[in-house]
Structure formats: structure tokens, C-alpha cells
JSON list of C-alpha atoms in Angstrom, two decimals:
[
{"chain": "A", "resi": 1, "resn": "MET", "atom": "CA", "xyz": [71.84, -24.79, 11.15]},
{"chain": "A", "resi": 2, "resn": "LYS", "atom": "CA", "xyz": [69.90, -26.15, 14.15]},
{"chain": "A", "resi": 3, "resn": "GLN", "atom": "CA", "xyz": [70.36, -29.73, 12.96]},
{"chain": "A", "resi": 4, "resn": "HIS", "atom": "CA", "xyz": [74.10, -29.16, 12.62]},
{"chain": "A", "resi": 5, "resn": "ARG", "atom": "CA", "xyz": [74.28, -27.92, 16.24]},
{"chain": "A", "resi": 6, "resn": "GLU", "atom": "CA", "xyz": [72.36, -30.98, 17.49]},
{"chain": "A", "resi": 7, "resn": "GLU", "atom": "CA", "xyz": [74.70, -33.31, 15.61]},
{"chain": "A", "resi": 8, "resn": "ALA", "atom": "CA", "xyz": [77.70, -31.48, 17.08]},
{"chain": "A", "resi": 9, "resn": "MET", "atom": "CA", "xyz": [76.24, -31.84, 20.57]},
{"chain": "A", "resi": 10, "resn": "ARG", "atom": "CA", "xyz": [75.70, -35.57, 20.06]},
{"chain": "A", "resi": 11, "resn": "ALA", "atom": "CA", "xyz": [79.24, -35.92, 18.80]},
{"chain": "A", "resi": 12, "resn": "ASP", "atom": "CA", "xyz": [80.53, -34.40, 22.05]},
{"chain": "A", "resi": 13, "resn": "LEU", "atom": "CA", "xyz": [78.81, -37.07, 24.16]},
{"chain": "A", "resi": 14, "resn": "THR", "atom": "CA", "xyz": [80.83, -40.00, 25.39]},
{"chain": "A", "resi": 15, "resn": "TRP", "atom": "CA", "xyz": [79.76, -43.59, 24.86]},
{"chain": "A", "resi": 16, "resn": "ARG", "atom": "CA", "xyz": [78.66, -43.78, 28.50]},
{"chain": "A", "resi": 17, "resn": "GLN", "atom": "CA", "xyz": [76.54, -40.63, 28.19]},
{"chain": "A", "resi": 18, "resn": "ARG", "atom": "CA", "xyz": [74.88, -41.93, 25.02]},
{"chain": "A", "resi": 19, "resn": "THR", "atom": "CA", "xyz": [74.13, -45.25, 26.73]},
{"chain": "A", "resi": 20, "resn": "LEU", "atom": "CA", "xyz": [72.68, -43.55, 29.78]},
{"chain": "A", "resi": 21, "resn": "SER", "atom": "CA", "xyz": [70.58, -41.33, 27.53]},
{"chain": "A", "resi": 22, "resn": "ALA", "atom": "CA", "xyz": [69.25, -44.34, 25.60]},
{"chain": "A", "resi": 23, "resn": "VAL", "atom": "CA", "xyz": [68.44, -46.18, 28.85]},
{"chain": "A", "resi": 24, "resn": "GLY", "atom": "CA", "xyz": [66.70, -43.08, 30.18]},
{"chain": "A", "resi": 25, "resn": "PHE", "atom": "CA", "xyz": [64.57, -42.71, 27.07]},
{"chain": "A", "resi": 26, "resn": "ALA", "atom": "CA", "xyz": [63.72, -46.43, 27.13]},
{"chain": "A", "resi": 27, "resn": "GLY", "atom": "CA", "xyz": [62.75, -46.19, 30.79]},
{"chain": "A", "resi": 28, "resn": "CYS", "atom": "CA", "xyz": [60.59, -43.15, 30.10]},
{"chain": "A", "resi": 29, "resn": "GLY", "atom": "CA", "xyz": [58.86, -44.95, 27.21]},
{"chain": "A", "resi": 30, "resn": "GLY", "atom": "CA", "xyz": [58.37, -48.04, 29.36]},
{"chain": "A", "resi": 31, "resn": "GLY", "atom": "CA", "xyz": [56.93, -45.96, 32.18]},
{"chain": "A", "resi": 32, "resn": "VAL", "atom": "CA", "xyz": [54.48, -44.24, 29.84]},
{"chain": "A", "resi": 33, "resn": "THR", "atom": "CA", "xyz": [53.45, -47.62, 28.41]},
{"chain": "A", "resi": 34, "resn": "VAL", "atom": "CA", "xyz": [52.91, -49.10, 31.88]},
{"chain": "A", "resi": 35, "resn": "TRP", "atom": "CA", "xyz": [50.89, -46.04, 32.93]},
{"chain": "A", "resi": 36, "resn": "LEU", "atom": "CA", "xyz": [48.75, -46.29, 29.78]},
{"chain": "A", "resi": 37, "resn": "VAL", "atom": "CA", "xyz": [48.09, -50.00, 30.35]},
{"chain": "A", "resi": 38, "resn": "LEU", "atom": "CA", "xyz": [47.18, -49.36, 34.01]},
{"chain": "A", "resi": 39, "resn": "VAL", "atom": "CA", "xyz": [44.71, -46.63, 33.03]},
{"chain": "A", "resi": 40, "resn": "LEU", "atom": "CA", "xyz": [43.20, -48.88, 30.35]},
{"chain": "A", "resi": 41, "resn": "LEU", "atom": "CA", "xyz": [43.05, -51.76, 32.83]},
{"chain": "A", "resi": 42, "resn": "ALA", "atom": "CA", "xyz": [41.25, -49.57, 35.37]},
{"chain": "A", "resi": 43, "resn": "GLY", "atom": "CA", "xyz": [38.77, -48.52, 32.69]},
{"chain": "A", "resi": 44, "resn": "LEU", "atom": "CA", "xyz": [38.18, -52.10, 31.61]},
{"chain": "A", "resi": 45, "resn": "LEU", "atom": "CA", "xyz": [37.68, -53.20, 35.20]},
{"chain": "A", "resi": 46, "resn": "LEU", "atom": "CA", "xyz": [35.14, -50.39, 35.68]},
{"chain": "A", "resi": 47, "resn": "VAL", "atom": "CA", "xyz": [33.23, -51.74, 32.68]},
{"chain": "A", "resi": 48, "resn": "VAL", "atom": "CA", "xyz": [33.62, -55.47, 33.42]},
{"chain": "A", "resi": 49, "resn": "ALA", "atom": "CA", "xyz": [32.82, -55.35, 37.15]},
{"chain": "A", "resi": 50, "resn": "PRO", "atom": "CA", "xyz": [29.31, -53.84, 37.02]},
{"chain": "A", "resi": 51, "resn": "SER", "atom": "CA", "xyz": [28.34, -55.60, 33.79]},
{"chain": "A", "resi": 52, "resn": "GLY", "atom": "CA", "xyz": [26.92, -58.53, 35.72]},
{"chain": "A", "resi": 53, "resn": "GLY", "atom": "CA", "xyz": [26.96, -61.70, 33.66]},
{"chain": "A", "resi": 54, "resn": "ALA", "atom": "CA", "xyz": [27.51, -59.98, 30.31]},
{"chain": "A", "resi": 55, "resn": "VAL", "atom": "CA", "xyz": [31.31, -60.33, 30.58]},
{"chain": "A", "resi": 56, "resn": "GLU", "atom": "CA", "xyz": [32.91, -63.39, 32.11]},
{"chain": "A", "resi": 57, "resn": "SER", "atom": "CA", "xyz": [36.64, -63.72, 32.51]},
{"chain": "A", "resi": 58, "resn": "ASP", "atom": "CA", "xyz": [38.79, -66.80, 33.03]},
{"chain": "A", "resi": 59, "resn": "GLY", "atom": "CA", "xyz": [40.76, -64.83, 35.59]},
{"chain": "A", "resi": 60, "resn": "VAL", "atom": "CA", "xyz": [42.65, -61.58, 35.92]},
{"chain": "A", "resi": 61, "resn": "TRP", "atom": "CA", "xyz": [45.02, -62.15, 33.00]},
{"chain": "A", "resi": 62, "resn": "PRO", "atom": "CA", "xyz": [42.39, -61.95, 30.24]},
{"chain": "A", "resi": 63, "resn": "VAL", "atom": "CA", "xyz": [41.46, -58.49, 31.54]},
{"chain": "A", "resi": 64, "resn": "VAL", "atom": "CA", "xyz": [45.14, -57.48, 31.48]},
{"chain": "A", "resi": 65, "resn": "TRP", "atom": "CA", "xyz": [45.35, -58.97, 28.00]},
{"chain": "A", "resi": 66, "resn": "ALA", "atom": "CA", "xyz": [42.29, -56.89, 27.00]},
{"chain": "A", "resi": 67, "resn": "ALA", "atom": "CA", "xyz": [44.08, -53.73, 28.15]},
{"chain": "A", "resi": 68, "resn": "LEU", "atom": "CA", "xyz": [46.99, -54.68, 25.88]},
{"chain": "A", "resi": 69, "resn": "VAL", "atom": "CA", "xyz": [44.70, -55.63, 22.96]},
{"chain": "A", "resi": 70, "resn": "LEU", "atom": "CA", "xyz": [42.85, -52.31, 23.24]},
{"chain": "A", "resi": 71, "resn": "ILE", "atom": "CA", "xyz": [45.89, -50.37, 22.04]},
{"chain": "A", "resi": 72, "resn": "PRO", "atom": "CA", "xyz": [46.19, -51.99, 18.56]},
{"chain": "A", "resi": 73, "resn": "CYS", "atom": "CA", "xyz": [42.40, -52.18, 18.24]},
{"chain": "A", "resi": 74, "resn": "THR", "atom": "CA", "xyz": [42.18, -48.44, 18.84]},
{"chain": "A", "resi": 75, "resn": "ALA", "atom": "CA", "xyz": [44.92, -47.83, 16.28]},
{"chain": "A", "resi": 76, "resn": "ALA", "atom": "CA", "xyz": [43.13, -49.98, 13.69]},
{"chain": "A", "resi": 77, "resn": "VAL", "atom": "CA", "xyz": [39.78, -48.29, 14.27]},
{"chain": "A", "resi": 78, "resn": "SER", "atom": "CA", "xyz": [41.46, -44.87, 14.09]},
{"chain": "A", "resi": 79, "resn": "LEU", "atom": "CA", "xyz": [42.91, -45.76, 10.70]},
{"chain": "A", "resi": 80, "resn": "LEU", "atom": "CA", "xyz": [39.52, -46.93, 9.48]},
{"chain": "A", "resi": 81, "resn": "MET", "atom": "CA", "xyz": [37.73, -43.85, 10.86]},
{"chain": "A", "resi": 82, "resn": "HIS", "atom": "CA", "xyz": [40.24, -41.38, 9.43]},
{"chain": "A", "resi": 83, "resn": "PRO", "atom": "CA", "xyz": [38.49, -40.99, 6.04]},
{"chain": "A", "resi": 84, "resn": "LEU", "atom": "CA", "xyz": [35.18, -40.30, 7.80]},
{"chain": "A", "resi": 85, "resn": "ARG", "atom": "CA", "xyz": [36.87, -37.79, 10.08]},
{"chain": "A", "resi": 86, "resn": "VAL", "atom": "CA", "xyz": [38.46, -36.01, 7.10]},
{"chain": "A", "resi": 87, "resn": "LEU", "atom": "CA", "xyz": [35.15, -36.02, 5.23]},
{"chain": "A", "resi": 88, "resn": "THR", "atom": "CA", "xyz": [33.25, -34.48, 8.13]},
{"chain": "A", "resi": 89, "resn": "ARG", "atom": "CA", "xyz": [35.95, -31.85, 8.69]},
{"chain": "A", "resi": 90, "resn": "THR", "atom": "CA", "xyz": [35.94, -30.79, 5.05]},
{"chain": "A", "resi": 91, "resn": "ARG", "atom": "CA", "xyz": [32.15, -30.76, 4.69]},
{"chain": "A", "resi": 92, "resn": "VAL", "atom": "CA", "xyz": [31.25, -29.12, 8.00]},
{"chain": "A", "resi": 93, "resn": "SER", "atom": "CA", "xyz": [32.88, -25.73, 8.44]},
{"chain": "A", "resi": 94, "resn": "PHE", "atom": "CA", "xyz": [30.79, -24.13, 11.20]},
{"chain": "A", "resi": 95, "resn": "GLY", "atom": "CA", "xyz": [32.21, -24.02, 14.73]},
{"chain": "A", "resi": 96, "resn": "ARG", "atom": "CA", "xyz": [29.55, -25.77, 16.82]},
{"chain": "A", "resi": 97, "resn": "ALA", "atom": "CA", "xyz": [28.46, -28.20, 14.09]},
{"chain": "A", "resi": 98, "resn": "ARG", "atom": "CA", "xyz": [32.08, -29.14, 13.48]},
{"chain": "A", "resi": 99, "resn": "ARG", "atom": "CA", "xyz": [32.68, -29.84, 17.18]},
{"chain": "A", "resi": 100, "resn": "VAL", "atom": "CA", "xyz": [29.52, -31.96, 17.36]},
{"chain": "A", "resi": 101, "resn": "THR", "atom": "CA", "xyz": [30.45, -34.04, 14.29]},
{"chain": "A", "resi": 102, "resn": "ASP", "atom": "CA", "xyz": [33.99, -34.50, 15.63]},
{"chain": "A", "resi": 103, "resn": "ALA", "atom": "CA", "xyz": [32.53, -35.67, 18.95]},
{"chain": "A", "resi": 104, "resn": "LEU", "atom": "CA", "xyz": [30.17, -38.10, 17.19]},
{"chain": "A", "resi": 105, "resn": "VAL", "atom": "CA", "xyz": [32.97, -39.58, 15.09]},
{"chain": "A", "resi": 106, "resn": "SER", "atom": "CA", "xyz": [35.16, -39.87, 18.20]},
{"chain": "A", "resi": 107, "resn": "THR", "atom": "CA", "xyz": [32.34, -41.56, 20.13]},
{"chain": "A", "resi": 108, "resn": "LEU", "atom": "CA", "xyz": [31.77, -44.02, 17.28]},
{"chain": "A", "resi": 109, "resn": "ALA", "atom": "CA", "xyz": [35.50, -44.78, 17.16]},
{"chain": "A", "resi": 110, "resn": "THR", "atom": "CA", "xyz": [35.56, -45.42, 20.92]},
{"chain": "A", "resi": 111, "resn": "PHE", "atom": "CA", "xyz": [32.56, -47.73, 20.67]},
{"chain": "A", "resi": 112, "resn": "LEU", "atom": "CA", "xyz": [34.09, -49.71, 17.80]},
{"chain": "A", "resi": 113, "resn": "SER", "atom": "CA", "xyz": [37.48, -49.96, 19.57]},
{"chain": "A", "resi": 114, "resn": "VAL", "atom": "CA", "xyz": [35.97, -51.39, 22.74]},
{"chain": "A", "resi": 115, "resn": "LEU", "atom": "CA", "xyz": [33.67, -53.69, 20.76]},
{"chain": "A", "resi": 116, "resn": "LEU", "atom": "CA", "xyz": [36.61, -55.03, 18.75]},
{"chain": "A", "resi": 117, "resn": "THR", "atom": "CA", "xyz": [38.64, -55.50, 21.93]},
{"chain": "A", "resi": 118, "resn": "LEU", "atom": "CA", "xyz": [35.87, -57.44, 23.66]},
{"chain": "A", "resi": 119, "resn": "VAL", "atom": "CA", "xyz": [35.44, -59.71, 20.67]},
{"chain": "A", "resi": 120, "resn": "LEU", "atom": "CA", "xyz": [39.17, -60.36, 20.05]},
{"chain": "A", "resi": 121, "resn": "THR", "atom": "CA", "xyz": [40.43, -60.83, 23.61]},
{"chain": "A", "resi": 122, "resn": "PRO", "atom": "CA", "xyz": [41.09, -64.48, 24.46]},
{"chain": "A", "resi": 123, "resn": "GLY", "atom": "CA", "xyz": [39.75, -65.60, 27.82]},
{"chain": "A", "resi": 124, "resn": "LEU", "atom": "CA", "xyz": [36.80, -63.20, 27.84]},
{"chain": "A", "resi": 125, "resn": "THR", "atom": "CA", "xyz": [33.33, -64.59, 27.22]},
{"chain": "A", "resi": 126, "resn": "VAL", "atom": "CA", "xyz": [31.03, -61.75, 26.23]},
{"chain": "A", "resi": 127, "resn": "ARG", "atom": "CA", "xyz": [27.30, -62.06, 25.72]},
{"chain": "A", "resi": 128, "resn": "GLN", "atom": "CA", "xyz": [25.89, -59.09, 23.84]},
{"chain": "A", "resi": 129, "resn": "PRO", "atom": "CA", "xyz": [29.24, -57.27, 23.52]},
{"chain": "A", "resi": 130, "resn": "TRP", "atom": "CA", "xyz": [27.58, -54.04, 22.45]},
{"chain": "A", "resi": 131, "resn": "LEU", "atom": "CA", "xyz": [26.30, -53.42, 26.01]},
{"chain": "A", "resi": 132, "resn": "PRO", "atom": "CA", "xyz": [29.73, -53.27, 27.71]},
{"chain": "A", "resi": 133, "resn": "ALA", "atom": "CA", "xyz": [31.07, -51.37, 24.69]},
{"chain": "A", "resi": 134, "resn": "LEU", "atom": "CA", "xyz": [28.27, -48.84, 25.11]},
{"chain": "A", "resi": 135, "resn": "ALA", "atom": "CA", "xyz": [29.00, -48.57, 28.84]},
{"chain": "A", "resi": 136, "resn": "ALA", "atom": "CA", "xyz": [32.69, -47.95, 28.15]},
{"chain": "A", "resi": 137, "resn": "THR", "atom": "CA", "xyz": [31.84, -45.38, 25.49]},
{"chain": "A", "resi": 138, "resn": "LEU", "atom": "CA", "xyz": [29.56, -43.53, 27.88]},
{"chain": "A", "resi": 139, "resn": "ALA", "atom": "CA", "xyz": [32.25, -43.61, 30.59]},
{"chain": "A", "resi": 140, "resn": "VAL", "atom": "CA", "xyz": [34.88, -42.20, 28.20]},
{"chain": "A", "resi": 141, "resn": "THR", "atom": "CA", "xyz": [32.45, -39.54, 26.98]},
{"chain": "A", "resi": 142, "resn": "ALA", "atom": "CA", "xyz": [31.60, -38.54, 30.55]},
{"chain": "A", "resi": 143, "resn": "ALA", "atom": "CA", "xyz": [35.31, -38.37, 31.43]},
{"chain": "A", "resi": 144, "resn": "ASN", "atom": "CA", "xyz": [35.95, -36.15, 28.39]},
{"chain": "A", "resi": 145, "resn": "VAL", "atom": "CA", "xyz": [33.08, -33.82, 29.32]},
{"chain": "A", "resi": 146, "resn": "VAL", "atom": "CA", "xyz": [34.33, -33.54, 32.92]},
{"chain": "A", "resi": 147, "resn": "ALA", "atom": "CA", "xyz": [37.90, -32.93, 31.75]},
{"chain": "A", "resi": 148, "resn": "GLU", "atom": "CA", "xyz": [36.74, -30.27, 29.32]},
{"chain": "A", "resi": 149, "resn": "ARG", "atom": "CA", "xyz": [34.66, -28.53, 31.99]},
{"chain": "A", "resi": 150, "resn": "PHE", "atom": "CA", "xyz": [37.45, -28.42, 34.55]},
{"chain": "A", "resi": 151, "resn": "GLY", "atom": "CA", "xyz": [40.09, -27.67, 31.93]},
{"chain": "A", "resi": 152, "resn": "GLY", "atom": "CA", "xyz": [38.06, -24.75, 30.60]},
{"chain": "A", "resi": 153, "resn": "ARG", "atom": "CA", "xyz": [37.63, -23.26, 34.08]},
{"chain": "A", "resi": 154, "resn": "LYS", "atom": "CA", "xyz": [41.30, -23.56, 34.85]},
{"chain": "A", "resi": 155, "resn": "GLY", "atom": "CA", "xyz": [42.22, -21.78, 31.61]},
{"chain": "A", "resi": 156, "resn": "ARG", "atom": "CA", "xyz": [39.76, -18.94, 32.26]},
{"chain": "A", "resi": 157, "resn": "ALA", "atom": "CA", "xyz": [40.90, -18.32, 35.84]}
]
């Protein structure tokens, strides 16, 4: 019934309204993508800048490229980590232990994503890539802890 109403509403739209709707959705998707890349770029710059000589870049574009490469690397690592995540969720049923194992699997996935990104990004020369990957993992973990603390307080107030 609901689907029939939605189809009837779409049928009432003119060609111009459909086009404007499609352009609006594309613009929204593009804006979200740009925002995501900017956040990833800021995170990568926070890891690359203080790393000293561990990460050398041929310029700014390899760091931008790394922000773009991080997205598919994260998707690939998530697919590979999914069986481990399912296994830990089915085997661990207690509240606190389950949260801890989920956090450990998430931390491992973050570490592997950043490590894969550092290795696969053209224009970046990385000596001992596990050090910047560890720094990025610790930064993401700290950001998650801070977000959880402030988010929990806001919900309780």
C-alpha cells in the first residue's frame, strides 16, 4: 500500500521536478563525499605531519590521494574482518565482554585500513608503516572515546 502511494506521488511529478530532485540528491551525495574526504584528509595530515621522517610525500596530492584510497581500503578490510566480527558476536554474549571484543575488532580493522592505505598510496614513501598506522589508530580510538563520553552525557541530561 505504501509503495503504491510513493509510485503515485512520483507519477504526479513533472519532468522538471524529477530532474531537480535528481540534481538535489546528486548534490547532497557529492557534498557528503567531499565532507568525508576532507575529514579523512585532516586525519591523515594529523598523522603525517608529526610523524617526522617516517612518512614522506611528493607533495600535497599524494596525501589527497591517500584520503581517497582510504575509503576502498576501509571497505576491503571491513569485508575481511566481517567473519571475525560475526564470530566474536556469536561466541561472546556478555555485555561488557562483548563491547570490549567489538572495540578490539574495530581497532584492528582501523589499524589494517590505515596500514593498507599507507602501503598502496602512490607518492607516499613510508618507512616502518606500522608506526603511522598505530598513531592513526590511537587517534581514532581517542576520538571515539571522547565522542562516546560527550554523547553519553548529552543523552543523560
